[in-house]
Amino acid sequence: MRVGKLQADHPHAAELLAFYERVLQLQEPLYGRAAGASWIARAAAGPGGRLDLAQFAGWEINRLFRRFARDVQPAANDVLAPIAERLAAARSPAAELLAAYVDGGALDGPAADLGCEPAPLEFFPRAFLQPLAEAAAEQCGQTDGAPYIPGFPARCPRCGRLPLLDLLQDEPETKGARHLLCALCATAWRFPRAMCPACGETRAAQLRYHETDAWPHLRVEECTSCGTYLKTVDLRTDGLAVPPVDELAAVELDLWAVGQGLGKLQRNLLGL
Ligand SMILES: [Zn+2]
Ligand SMILES: [Zn+2]
C-alpha cells in the first residue's frame, strides 16, 4: 500500500519501487516460514542477547535461498537478473555466498565464482536473510534490553550490522527521540540526537542536514568530519511512512549527497 502511494506521488521512483514491492512479496513467506523454524529459535538464542547468524546455514536454508533467487529473477533488472539465474542453478556457489555474507566477510570469492561484481551480488544474501534475521530478532524480545555495542560506526545491538537510517518520533518521555534502524534485522535502537553514527562527532557545527520540498518527512543527515550521511525519516511529520520503503524511494536525496562527495554509512537494499 505504501509502495503504491509513493509510486503515485514520485513517479520517477516507480520502477525501483515496483521491484522492491516484488522483493517484499517474496520476503513475506520466508518470514512466515522462519517464525516457527528450529533454526530461528537457535539464531535468536545467541550469546549476550545477540543473534547467532551462523545458524542461517544448512541444506534447507540453502535450498530456500536458491528458490528466492529463482523467484526474483523475472522482476530483476539487467544487472541482477543474470546473477539470479546463476545463483538459482548453482548449489555450491550459492551456499558459499550465503556463508560469506553471514560471516560479514568480503564477497569477492563468491563473485569471482559467479562471474559478477561483488556489489550487486550483495543484494541476494541480504534480501534473503532480512526476513529471517527479523524473525529471529523478534524472538529475542525487548530491543531496549539488548547490550549496547561500544565504538563507531554504530552497530546493531542484535546482529552487529550497520544502521540503514535514522528515525525520529515522539515518545511519552522524549520528544523527537532518535533511533537507528538496523539494515539487516530491523531492530531499532536508541541513539543520541546530536551525534554522528559513523564517527561519534558531537560538535553541532560539523553536523548538518539537507531537506527538499519533495520529501517533507525525510532529510539527509551529514557529518562534515567524516563525510558520511544517512537519511532520517521523521515519523512526526508523516506517521504513515514505512521507513525502509520511503528511504529507498527518495533517490534524489542520495543523488544530492553523492554530488556533495558524501559516502553513505550503509547503502540500501538496492545499492543506493
Ligand atoms: Zn540488526
Ligand atoms: Zn562522522
GROMACS .gro file of N, CA and C and ligand atoms in nm, residues 152 195-202 206-207 222-229, ligand 2:
model
   58
  152PHE      N    1   3.259   0.311   1.714
  152PHE     CA    2   3.200   0.362   1.591
  152PHE      C    3   3.262   0.292   1.471
  195MET      N    4   2.471   1.330   1.731
  195MET     CA    5   2.597   1.253   1.725
  195MET      C    6   2.603   1.182   1.591
  196CYS      N    7   2.719   1.185   1.528
  196CYS     CA    8   2.734   1.113   1.401
  196CYS      C    9   2.745   0.962   1.429
  197PRO      N   10   2.658   0.880   1.369
  197PRO     CA   11   2.666   0.736   1.395
  197PRO      C   12   2.788   0.671   1.330
  198ALA      N   13   2.855   0.743   1.240
  198ALA     CA   14   2.971   0.684   1.174
  198ALA      C   15   3.099   0.706   1.255
  199CYS      N   16   3.115   0.828   1.310
  199CYS     CA   17   3.243   0.858   1.377
  199CYS      C   18   3.228   0.910   1.520
  200GLY      N   19   3.104   0.936   1.564
  200GLY     CA   20   3.085   0.982   1.701
  200GLY      C   21   3.097   1.132   1.719
  201GLU      N   22   3.113   1.207   1.610
  201GLU     CA   23   3.122   1.354   1.617
  201GLU      C   24   3.000   1.412   1.688
  202THR      N   25   3.023   1.507   1.779
  202THR     CA   26   2.910   1.569   1.850
  202THR      C   27   2.908   1.721   1.836
  206GLN      N   28   2.961   2.063   1.292
  206GLN     CA   29   3.003   1.958   1.197
  206GLN      C   30   2.885   1.873   1.150
  207LEU      N   31   2.772   1.888   1.218
  207LEU     CA   32   2.656   1.803   1.185
  207LEU      C   33   2.551   1.889   1.114
  222GLU      N   34   2.416   1.481   0.762
  222GLU     CA   35   2.553   1.477   0.711
  222GLU      C   36   2.651   1.513   0.823
  223CYS      N   37   2.766   1.444   0.824
  223CYS     CA   38   2.873   1.479   0.918
  223CYS      C   39   2.991   1.527   0.836
  224THR      N   40   3.031   1.652   0.857
  224THR     CA   41   3.141   1.705   0.776
  224THR      C   42   3.276   1.656   0.826
  225SER      N   43   3.281   1.599   0.946
  225SER     CA   44   3.409   1.546   0.996
  225SER      C   45   3.451   1.421   0.919
  226CYS      N   46   3.356   1.331   0.896
  226CYS     CA   47   3.394   1.204   0.830
  226CYS      C   48   3.333   1.192   0.691
  227GLY      N   49   3.250   1.289   0.650
  227GLY     CA   50   3.195   1.286   0.514
  227GLY      C   51   3.093   1.176   0.491
  228THR      N   52   3.023   1.138   0.599
  228THR     CA   53   2.925   1.030   0.589
  228THR      C   54   2.784   1.086   0.605
  229TYR      N   55   2.688   1.019   0.542
  229TYR     CA   56   2.549   1.059   0.563
  229TYR      C   57   2.459   0.938   0.579
  274ZN      ZN   58   3.108   1.149   1.127
   0.00000   0.00000   0.00000
